PDB file of C-alpha atoms in Angstrom:
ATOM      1  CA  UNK A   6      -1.329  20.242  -5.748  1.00  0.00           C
ATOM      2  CA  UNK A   7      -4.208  17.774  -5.498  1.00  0.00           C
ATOM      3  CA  UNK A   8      -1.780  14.491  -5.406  1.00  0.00           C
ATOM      4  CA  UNK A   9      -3.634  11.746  -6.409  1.00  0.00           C
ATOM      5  CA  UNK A  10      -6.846  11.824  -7.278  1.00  0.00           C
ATOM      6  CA  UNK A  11      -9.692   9.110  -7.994  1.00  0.00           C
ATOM      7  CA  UNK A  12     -13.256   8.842  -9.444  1.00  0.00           C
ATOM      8  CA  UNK A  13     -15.871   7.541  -8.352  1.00  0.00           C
ATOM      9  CA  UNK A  14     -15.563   7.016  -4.422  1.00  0.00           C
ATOM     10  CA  UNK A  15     -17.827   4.817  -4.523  1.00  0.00           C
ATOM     11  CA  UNK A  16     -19.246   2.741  -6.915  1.00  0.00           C
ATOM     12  CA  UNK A  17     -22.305  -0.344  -6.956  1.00  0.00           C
ATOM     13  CA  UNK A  18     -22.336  -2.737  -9.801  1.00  0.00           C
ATOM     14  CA  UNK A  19     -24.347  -6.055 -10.515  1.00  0.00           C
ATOM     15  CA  UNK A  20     -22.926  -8.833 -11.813  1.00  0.00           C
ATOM     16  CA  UNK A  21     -21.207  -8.346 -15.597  1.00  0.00           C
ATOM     17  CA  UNK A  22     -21.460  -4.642 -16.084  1.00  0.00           C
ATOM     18  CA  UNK A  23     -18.333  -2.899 -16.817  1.00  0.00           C
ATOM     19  CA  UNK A  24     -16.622   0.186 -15.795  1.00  0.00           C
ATOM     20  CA  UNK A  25     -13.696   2.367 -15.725  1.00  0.00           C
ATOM     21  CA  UNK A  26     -11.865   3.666 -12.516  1.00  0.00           C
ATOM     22  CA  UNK A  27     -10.282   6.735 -12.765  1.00  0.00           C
ATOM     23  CA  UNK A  28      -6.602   8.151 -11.261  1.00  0.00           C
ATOM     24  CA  UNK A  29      -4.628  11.276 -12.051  1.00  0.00           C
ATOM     25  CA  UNK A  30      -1.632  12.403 -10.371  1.00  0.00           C
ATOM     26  CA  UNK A  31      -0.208  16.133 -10.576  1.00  0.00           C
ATOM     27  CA  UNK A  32       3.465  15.003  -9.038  1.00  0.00           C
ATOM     28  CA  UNK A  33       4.956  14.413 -12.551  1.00  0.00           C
ATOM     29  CA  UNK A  34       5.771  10.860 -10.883  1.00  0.00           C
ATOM     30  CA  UNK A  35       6.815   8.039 -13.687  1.00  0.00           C
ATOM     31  CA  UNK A  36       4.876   5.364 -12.242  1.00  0.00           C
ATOM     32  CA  UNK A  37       1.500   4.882 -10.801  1.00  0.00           C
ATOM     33  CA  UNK A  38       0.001   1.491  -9.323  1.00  0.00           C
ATOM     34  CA  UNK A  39      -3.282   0.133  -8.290  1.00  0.00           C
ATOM     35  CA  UNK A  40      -3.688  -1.866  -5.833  1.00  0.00           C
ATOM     36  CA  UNK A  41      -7.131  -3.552  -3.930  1.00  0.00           C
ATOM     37  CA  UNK A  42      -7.308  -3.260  -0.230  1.00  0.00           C
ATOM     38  CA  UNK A  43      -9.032  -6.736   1.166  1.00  0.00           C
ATOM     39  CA  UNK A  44     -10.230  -7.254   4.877  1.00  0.00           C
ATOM     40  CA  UNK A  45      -7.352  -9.411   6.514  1.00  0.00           C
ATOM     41  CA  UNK A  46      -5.162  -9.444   3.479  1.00  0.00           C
ATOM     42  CA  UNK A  47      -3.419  -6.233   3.453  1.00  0.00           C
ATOM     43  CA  UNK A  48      -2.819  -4.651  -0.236  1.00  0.00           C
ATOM     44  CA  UNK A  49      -2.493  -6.798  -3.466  1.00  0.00           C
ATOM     45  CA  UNK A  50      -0.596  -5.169  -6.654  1.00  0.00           C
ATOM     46  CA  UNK A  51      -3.202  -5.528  -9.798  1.00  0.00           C
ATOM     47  CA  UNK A  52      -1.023  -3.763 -12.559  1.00  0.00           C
ATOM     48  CA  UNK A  53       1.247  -1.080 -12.464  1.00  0.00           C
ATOM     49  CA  UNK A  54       2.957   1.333 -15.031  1.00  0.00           C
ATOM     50  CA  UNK A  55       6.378   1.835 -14.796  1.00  0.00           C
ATOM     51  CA  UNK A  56       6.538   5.076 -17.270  1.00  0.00           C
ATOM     52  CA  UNK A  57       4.200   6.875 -20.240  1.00  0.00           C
ATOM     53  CA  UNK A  58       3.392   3.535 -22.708  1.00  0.00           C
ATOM     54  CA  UNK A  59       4.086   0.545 -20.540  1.00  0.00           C
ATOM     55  CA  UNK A  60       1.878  -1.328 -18.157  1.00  0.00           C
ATOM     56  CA  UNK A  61       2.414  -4.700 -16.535  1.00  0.00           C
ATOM     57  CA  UNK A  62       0.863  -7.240 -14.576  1.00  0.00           C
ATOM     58  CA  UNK A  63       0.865  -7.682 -10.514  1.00  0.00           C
ATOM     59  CA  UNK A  64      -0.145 -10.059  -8.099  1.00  0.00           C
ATOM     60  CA  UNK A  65      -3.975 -10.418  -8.918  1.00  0.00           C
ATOM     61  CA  UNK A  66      -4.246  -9.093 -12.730  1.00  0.00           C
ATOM     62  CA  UNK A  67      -7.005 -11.370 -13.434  1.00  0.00           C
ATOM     63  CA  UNK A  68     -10.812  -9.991 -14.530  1.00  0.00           C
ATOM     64  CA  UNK A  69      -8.836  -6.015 -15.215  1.00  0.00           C
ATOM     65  CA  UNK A  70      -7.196  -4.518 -17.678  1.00  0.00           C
ATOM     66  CA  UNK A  71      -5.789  -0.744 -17.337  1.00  0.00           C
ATOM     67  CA  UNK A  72      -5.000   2.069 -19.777  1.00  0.00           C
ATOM     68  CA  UNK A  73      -1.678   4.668 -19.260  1.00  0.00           C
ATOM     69  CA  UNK A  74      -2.952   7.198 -21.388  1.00  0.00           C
ATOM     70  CA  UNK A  75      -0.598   9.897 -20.337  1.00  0.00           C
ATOM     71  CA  UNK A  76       1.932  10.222 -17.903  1.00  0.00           C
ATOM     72  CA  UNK A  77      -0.165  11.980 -15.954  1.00  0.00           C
ATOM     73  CA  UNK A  78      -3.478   9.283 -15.895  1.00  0.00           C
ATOM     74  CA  UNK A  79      -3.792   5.531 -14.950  1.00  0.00           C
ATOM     75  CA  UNK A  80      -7.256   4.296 -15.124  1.00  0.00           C
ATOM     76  CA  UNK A  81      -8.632   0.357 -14.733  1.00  0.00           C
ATOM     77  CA  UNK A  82     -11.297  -1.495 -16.163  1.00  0.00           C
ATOM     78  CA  UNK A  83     -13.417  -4.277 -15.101  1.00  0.00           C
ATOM     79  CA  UNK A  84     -15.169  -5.664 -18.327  1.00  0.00           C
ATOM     80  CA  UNK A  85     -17.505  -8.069 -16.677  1.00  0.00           C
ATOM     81  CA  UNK A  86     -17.382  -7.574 -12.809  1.00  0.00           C
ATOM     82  CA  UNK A  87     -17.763 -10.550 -10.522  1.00  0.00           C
ATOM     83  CA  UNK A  88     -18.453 -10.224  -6.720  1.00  0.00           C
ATOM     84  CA  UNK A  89     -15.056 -11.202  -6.260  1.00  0.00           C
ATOM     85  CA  UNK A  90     -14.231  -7.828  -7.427  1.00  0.00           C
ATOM     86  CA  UNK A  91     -15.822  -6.347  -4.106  1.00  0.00           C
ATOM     87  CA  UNK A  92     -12.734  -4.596  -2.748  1.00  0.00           C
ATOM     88  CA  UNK A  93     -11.538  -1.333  -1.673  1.00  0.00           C
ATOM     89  CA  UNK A  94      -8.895   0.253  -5.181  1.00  0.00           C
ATOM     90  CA  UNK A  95      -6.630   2.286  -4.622  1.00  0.00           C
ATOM     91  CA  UNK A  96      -4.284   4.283  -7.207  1.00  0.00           C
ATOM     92  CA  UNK A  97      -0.628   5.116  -6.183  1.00  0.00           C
ATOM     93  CA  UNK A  98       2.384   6.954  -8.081  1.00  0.00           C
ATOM     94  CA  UNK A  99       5.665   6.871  -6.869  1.00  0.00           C
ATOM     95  CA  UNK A 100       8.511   9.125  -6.202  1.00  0.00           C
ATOM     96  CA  UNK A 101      12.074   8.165  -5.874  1.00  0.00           C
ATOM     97  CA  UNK A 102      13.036   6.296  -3.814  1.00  0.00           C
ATOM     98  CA  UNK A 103       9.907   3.284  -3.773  1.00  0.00           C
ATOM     99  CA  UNK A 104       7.793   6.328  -2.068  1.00  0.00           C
ATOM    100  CA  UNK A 105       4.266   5.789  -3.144  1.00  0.00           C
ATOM    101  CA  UNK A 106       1.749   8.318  -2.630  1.00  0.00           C
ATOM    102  CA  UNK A 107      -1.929   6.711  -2.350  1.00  0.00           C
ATOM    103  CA  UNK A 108      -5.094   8.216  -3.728  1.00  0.00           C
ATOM    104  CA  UNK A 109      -8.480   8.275  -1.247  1.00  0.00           C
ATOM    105  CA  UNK A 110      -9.640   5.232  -3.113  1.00  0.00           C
ATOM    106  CA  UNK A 111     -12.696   3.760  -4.947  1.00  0.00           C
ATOM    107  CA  UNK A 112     -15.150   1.565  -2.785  1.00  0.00           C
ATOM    108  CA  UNK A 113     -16.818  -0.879  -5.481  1.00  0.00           C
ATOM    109  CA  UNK A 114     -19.947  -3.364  -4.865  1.00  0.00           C
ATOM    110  CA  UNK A 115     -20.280  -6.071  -6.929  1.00  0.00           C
ATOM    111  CA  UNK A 116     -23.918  -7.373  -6.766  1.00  0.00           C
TER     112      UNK A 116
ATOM    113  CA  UNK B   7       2.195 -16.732  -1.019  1.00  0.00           C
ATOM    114  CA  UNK B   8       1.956 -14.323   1.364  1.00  0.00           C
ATOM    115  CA  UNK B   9       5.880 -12.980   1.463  1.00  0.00           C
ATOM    116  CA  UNK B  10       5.261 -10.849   4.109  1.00  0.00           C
ATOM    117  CA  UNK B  11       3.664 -11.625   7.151  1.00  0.00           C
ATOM    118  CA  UNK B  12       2.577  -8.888   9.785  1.00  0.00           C
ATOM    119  CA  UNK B  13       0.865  -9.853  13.467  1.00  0.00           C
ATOM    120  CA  UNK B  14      -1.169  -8.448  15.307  1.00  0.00           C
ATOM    121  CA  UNK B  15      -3.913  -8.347  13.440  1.00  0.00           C
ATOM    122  CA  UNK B  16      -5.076  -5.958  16.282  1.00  0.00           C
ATOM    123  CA  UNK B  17      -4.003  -4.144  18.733  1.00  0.00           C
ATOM    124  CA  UNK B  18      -4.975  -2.324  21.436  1.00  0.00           C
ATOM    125  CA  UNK B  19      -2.947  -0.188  23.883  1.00  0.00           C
ATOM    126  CA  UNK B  20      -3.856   2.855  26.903  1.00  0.00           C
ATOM    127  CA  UNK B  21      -2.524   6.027  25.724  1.00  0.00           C
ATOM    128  CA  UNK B  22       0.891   6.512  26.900  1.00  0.00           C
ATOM    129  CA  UNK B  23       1.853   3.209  26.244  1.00  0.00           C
ATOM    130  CA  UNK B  24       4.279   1.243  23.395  1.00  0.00           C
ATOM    131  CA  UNK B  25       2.421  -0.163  20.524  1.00  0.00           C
ATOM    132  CA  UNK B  26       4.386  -2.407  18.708  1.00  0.00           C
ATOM    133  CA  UNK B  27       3.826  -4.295  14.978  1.00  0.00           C
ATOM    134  CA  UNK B  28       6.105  -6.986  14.147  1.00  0.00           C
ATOM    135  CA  UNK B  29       6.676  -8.408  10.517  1.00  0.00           C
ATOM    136  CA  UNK B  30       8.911 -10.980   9.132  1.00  0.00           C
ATOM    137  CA  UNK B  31       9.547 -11.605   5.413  1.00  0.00           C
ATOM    138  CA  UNK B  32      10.755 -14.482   3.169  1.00  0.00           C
ATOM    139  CA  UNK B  33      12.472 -12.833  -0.121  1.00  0.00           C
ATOM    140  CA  UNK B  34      16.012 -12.526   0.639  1.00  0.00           C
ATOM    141  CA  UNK B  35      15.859  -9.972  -2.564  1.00  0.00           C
ATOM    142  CA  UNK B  36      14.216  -7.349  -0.537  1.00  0.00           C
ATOM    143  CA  UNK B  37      16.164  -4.510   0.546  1.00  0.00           C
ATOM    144  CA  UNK B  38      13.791  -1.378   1.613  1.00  0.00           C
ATOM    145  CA  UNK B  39      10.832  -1.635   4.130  1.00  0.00           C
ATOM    146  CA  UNK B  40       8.493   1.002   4.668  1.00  0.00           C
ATOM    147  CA  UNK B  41       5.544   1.353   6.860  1.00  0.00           C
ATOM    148  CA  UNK B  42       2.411   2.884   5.943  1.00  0.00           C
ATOM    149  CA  UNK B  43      -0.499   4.200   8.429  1.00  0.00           C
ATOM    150  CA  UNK B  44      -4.087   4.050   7.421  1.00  0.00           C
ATOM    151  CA  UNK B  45      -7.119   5.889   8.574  1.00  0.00           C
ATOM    152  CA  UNK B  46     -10.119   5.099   7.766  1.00  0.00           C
ATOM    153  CA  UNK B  47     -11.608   5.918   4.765  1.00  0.00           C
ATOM    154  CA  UNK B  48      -8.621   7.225   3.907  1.00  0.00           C
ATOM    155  CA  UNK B  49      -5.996   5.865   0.997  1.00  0.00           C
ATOM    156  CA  UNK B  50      -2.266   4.575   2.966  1.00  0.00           C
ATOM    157  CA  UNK B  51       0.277   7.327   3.788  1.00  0.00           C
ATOM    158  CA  UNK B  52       3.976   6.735   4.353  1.00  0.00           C
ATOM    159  CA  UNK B  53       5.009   6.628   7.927  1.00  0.00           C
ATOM    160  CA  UNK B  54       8.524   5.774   7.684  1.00  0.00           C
ATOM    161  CA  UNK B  55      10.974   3.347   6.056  1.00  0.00           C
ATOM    162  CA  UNK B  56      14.233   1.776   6.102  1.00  0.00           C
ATOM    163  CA  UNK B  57      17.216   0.125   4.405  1.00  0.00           C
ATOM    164  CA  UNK B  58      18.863  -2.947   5.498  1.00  0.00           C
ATOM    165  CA  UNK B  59      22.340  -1.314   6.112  1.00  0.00           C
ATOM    166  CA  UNK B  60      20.806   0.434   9.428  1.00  0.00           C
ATOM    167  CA  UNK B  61      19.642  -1.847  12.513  1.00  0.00           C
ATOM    168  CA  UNK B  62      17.045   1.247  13.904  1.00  0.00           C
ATOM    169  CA  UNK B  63      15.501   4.256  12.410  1.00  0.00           C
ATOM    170  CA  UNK B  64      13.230   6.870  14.609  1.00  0.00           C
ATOM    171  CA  UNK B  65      11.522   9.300  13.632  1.00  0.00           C
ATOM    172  CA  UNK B  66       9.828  11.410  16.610  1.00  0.00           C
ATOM    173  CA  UNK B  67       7.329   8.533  18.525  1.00  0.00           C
ATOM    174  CA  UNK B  68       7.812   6.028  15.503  1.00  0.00           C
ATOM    175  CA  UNK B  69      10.810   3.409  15.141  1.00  0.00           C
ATOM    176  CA  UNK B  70      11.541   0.863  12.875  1.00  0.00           C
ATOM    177  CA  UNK B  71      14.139  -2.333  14.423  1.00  0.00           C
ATOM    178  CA  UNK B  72      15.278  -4.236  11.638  1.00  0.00           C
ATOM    179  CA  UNK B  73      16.803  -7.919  12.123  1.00  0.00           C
ATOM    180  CA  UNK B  74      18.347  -8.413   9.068  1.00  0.00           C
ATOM    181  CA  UNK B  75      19.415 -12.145  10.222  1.00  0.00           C
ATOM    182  CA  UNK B  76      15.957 -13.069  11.209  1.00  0.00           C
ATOM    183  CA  UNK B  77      14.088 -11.105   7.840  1.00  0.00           C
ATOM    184  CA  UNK B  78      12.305  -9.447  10.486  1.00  0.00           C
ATOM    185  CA  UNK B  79      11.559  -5.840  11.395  1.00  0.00           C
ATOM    186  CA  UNK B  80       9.150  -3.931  13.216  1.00  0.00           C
ATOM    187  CA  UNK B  81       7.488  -0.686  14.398  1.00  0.00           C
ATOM    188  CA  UNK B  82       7.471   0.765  17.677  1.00  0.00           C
ATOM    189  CA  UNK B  83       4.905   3.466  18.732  1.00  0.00           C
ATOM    190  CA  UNK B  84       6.198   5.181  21.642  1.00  0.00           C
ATOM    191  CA  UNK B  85       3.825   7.278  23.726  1.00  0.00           C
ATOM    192  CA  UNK B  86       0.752   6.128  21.902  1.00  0.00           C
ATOM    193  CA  UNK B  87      -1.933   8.999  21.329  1.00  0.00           C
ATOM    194  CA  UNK B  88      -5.496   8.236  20.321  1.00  0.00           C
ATOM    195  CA  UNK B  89      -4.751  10.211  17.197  1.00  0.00           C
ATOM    196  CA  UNK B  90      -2.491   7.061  16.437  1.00  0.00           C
ATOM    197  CA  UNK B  91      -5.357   4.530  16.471  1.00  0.00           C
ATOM    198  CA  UNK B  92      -4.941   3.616  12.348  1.00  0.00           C
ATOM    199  CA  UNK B  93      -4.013   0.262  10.429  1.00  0.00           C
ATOM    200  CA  UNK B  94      -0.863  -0.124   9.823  1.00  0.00           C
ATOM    201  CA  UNK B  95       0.762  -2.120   6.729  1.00  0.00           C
ATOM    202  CA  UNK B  96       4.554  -2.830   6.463  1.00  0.00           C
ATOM    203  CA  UNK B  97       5.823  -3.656   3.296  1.00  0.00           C
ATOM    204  CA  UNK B  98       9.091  -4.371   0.910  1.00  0.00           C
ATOM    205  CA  UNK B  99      10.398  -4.297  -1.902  1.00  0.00           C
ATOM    206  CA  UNK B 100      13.797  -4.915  -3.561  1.00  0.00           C
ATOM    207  CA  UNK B 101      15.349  -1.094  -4.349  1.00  0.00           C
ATOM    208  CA  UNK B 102      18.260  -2.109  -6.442  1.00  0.00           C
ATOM    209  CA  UNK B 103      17.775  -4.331  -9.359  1.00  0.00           C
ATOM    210  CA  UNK B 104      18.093  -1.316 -12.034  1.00  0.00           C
ATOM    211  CA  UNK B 105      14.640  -0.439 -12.238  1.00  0.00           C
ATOM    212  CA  UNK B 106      13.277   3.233 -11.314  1.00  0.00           C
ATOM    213  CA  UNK B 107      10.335   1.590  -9.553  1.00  0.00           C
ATOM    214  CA  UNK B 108       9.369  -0.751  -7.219  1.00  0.00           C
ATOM    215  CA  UNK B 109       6.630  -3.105  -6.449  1.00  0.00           C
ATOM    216  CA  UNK B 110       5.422  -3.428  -3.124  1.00  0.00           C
ATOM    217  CA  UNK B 111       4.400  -6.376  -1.333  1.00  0.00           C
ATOM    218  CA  UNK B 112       2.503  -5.701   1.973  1.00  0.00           C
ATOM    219  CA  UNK B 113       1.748  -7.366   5.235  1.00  0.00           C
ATOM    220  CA  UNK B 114      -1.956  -8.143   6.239  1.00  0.00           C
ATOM    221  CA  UNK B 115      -2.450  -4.874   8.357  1.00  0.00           C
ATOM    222  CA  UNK B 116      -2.471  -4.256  12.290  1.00  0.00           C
ATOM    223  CA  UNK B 117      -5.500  -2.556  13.368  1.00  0.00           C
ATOM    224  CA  UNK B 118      -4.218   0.066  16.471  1.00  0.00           C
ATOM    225  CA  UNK B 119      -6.854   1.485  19.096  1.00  0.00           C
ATOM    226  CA  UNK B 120      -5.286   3.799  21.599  1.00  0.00           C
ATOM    227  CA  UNK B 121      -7.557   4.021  24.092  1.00  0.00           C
ATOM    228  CA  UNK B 122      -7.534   7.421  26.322  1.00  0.00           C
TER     229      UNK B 122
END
């Protein structure tokens, strides 16, 4: 079993391009979560997915949108990226009971 | 708002010694409170968690106190090893309210250097 899995690692973008990141889990877990890791302020919820066909809003939705296409992948989009967007993602999906299981995450530069 | 709140933001300790993380939350609603360890460039692993119907859980070197009163808790390193030196995030969540998920909210993150 891989776990959870994310494309790219890493990832440099100027100003307004767009792109998709990528997570897959092989647990048959229900829900999956990303998350961006910030220096000094610990992890911040973006969206999450609590089954197949549903997605909701986090903490810091704002400037993503994300895609459950199957139970299996979560991915998230930036449609015009802004510096602010500089972070450290990371994909989780969660076992019972609140057990979440991290990916290796995405490092993305926005220039 | 920042509903959990974890100090220090480092911390450094000789091998051998007790590392401890302290954290203190606001939401009366949460009710499980896991800790995760961190190496670097590497994604958060679970370390070890607990409910608020126990005051102490261990787990080899590792134990959570919990101060239910206070909506603190905190983890204790005993005998830290250089192979320890990680950041470490606690976190919560409420685990009842019907749902078969939970969000997390996390603490800042405690940066731990054993030194040898």
């Amino acid at each position: 079993n891989a776990g959870v899995t994310q494309t790219p690692k890493f990832q440099v973008l100027k100003t307004g391009q767009s792109m998709t990141l990528q997570c897959a889990q092989d647990m048959n877990h229900n829900s999956m979560y990303w998350y961006r890791q910030d220096p000094g302020m610990g992890l911040r919820l973006i969206y999450y997915s609590a089954s197949e066909g549903t997605t909701d809003k986090g903490e810091v939705p704002n400037g993503y949108n994300v895609s459950r296409l199957n139970k299996r992948e979560f991915s998230l989009r930036l449609e015009s990226a802004a510096p602010s967007q500089t972070s450290v993602y990371f994909c989780a999906s969660e076992a019972r009971p609140r057990e979440q299981y991290f990916g290796p995450g995405t490092r993305l530069t926005v220039t | 708002q920042q509903q959990v709140k974890q100090s220090p933001q480092s911390l450094i300790v000789q091998k051998g010694g007790i590392s401890i993380i302290n954290c203190a939350y606001e939401n009366t609603a949460f009710d499980y409170f896991p800790w995760y360890q961190q190496f670097p460039g590497k994604g958060p692993a679970l370390l070890i968690a607990i409910r608020p119907d126990v005051s102490e859980k261990k787990e080899g070197r590792f134990t959570i106190s919990f101060n239910k009163s206070a909506k603190q808790f905190s983890l204790h390193i005993m005998d830290s090893q250089p192979g320890d030196s990680a950041t470490y995030f606690c976190a919560a969540t409420p685990l009842g309210g019907g749902t078969s998920y939970g969000k997390l909210t996390f603490g800042q993150g405690t940066i731990l250097t054993v030194h040898p």
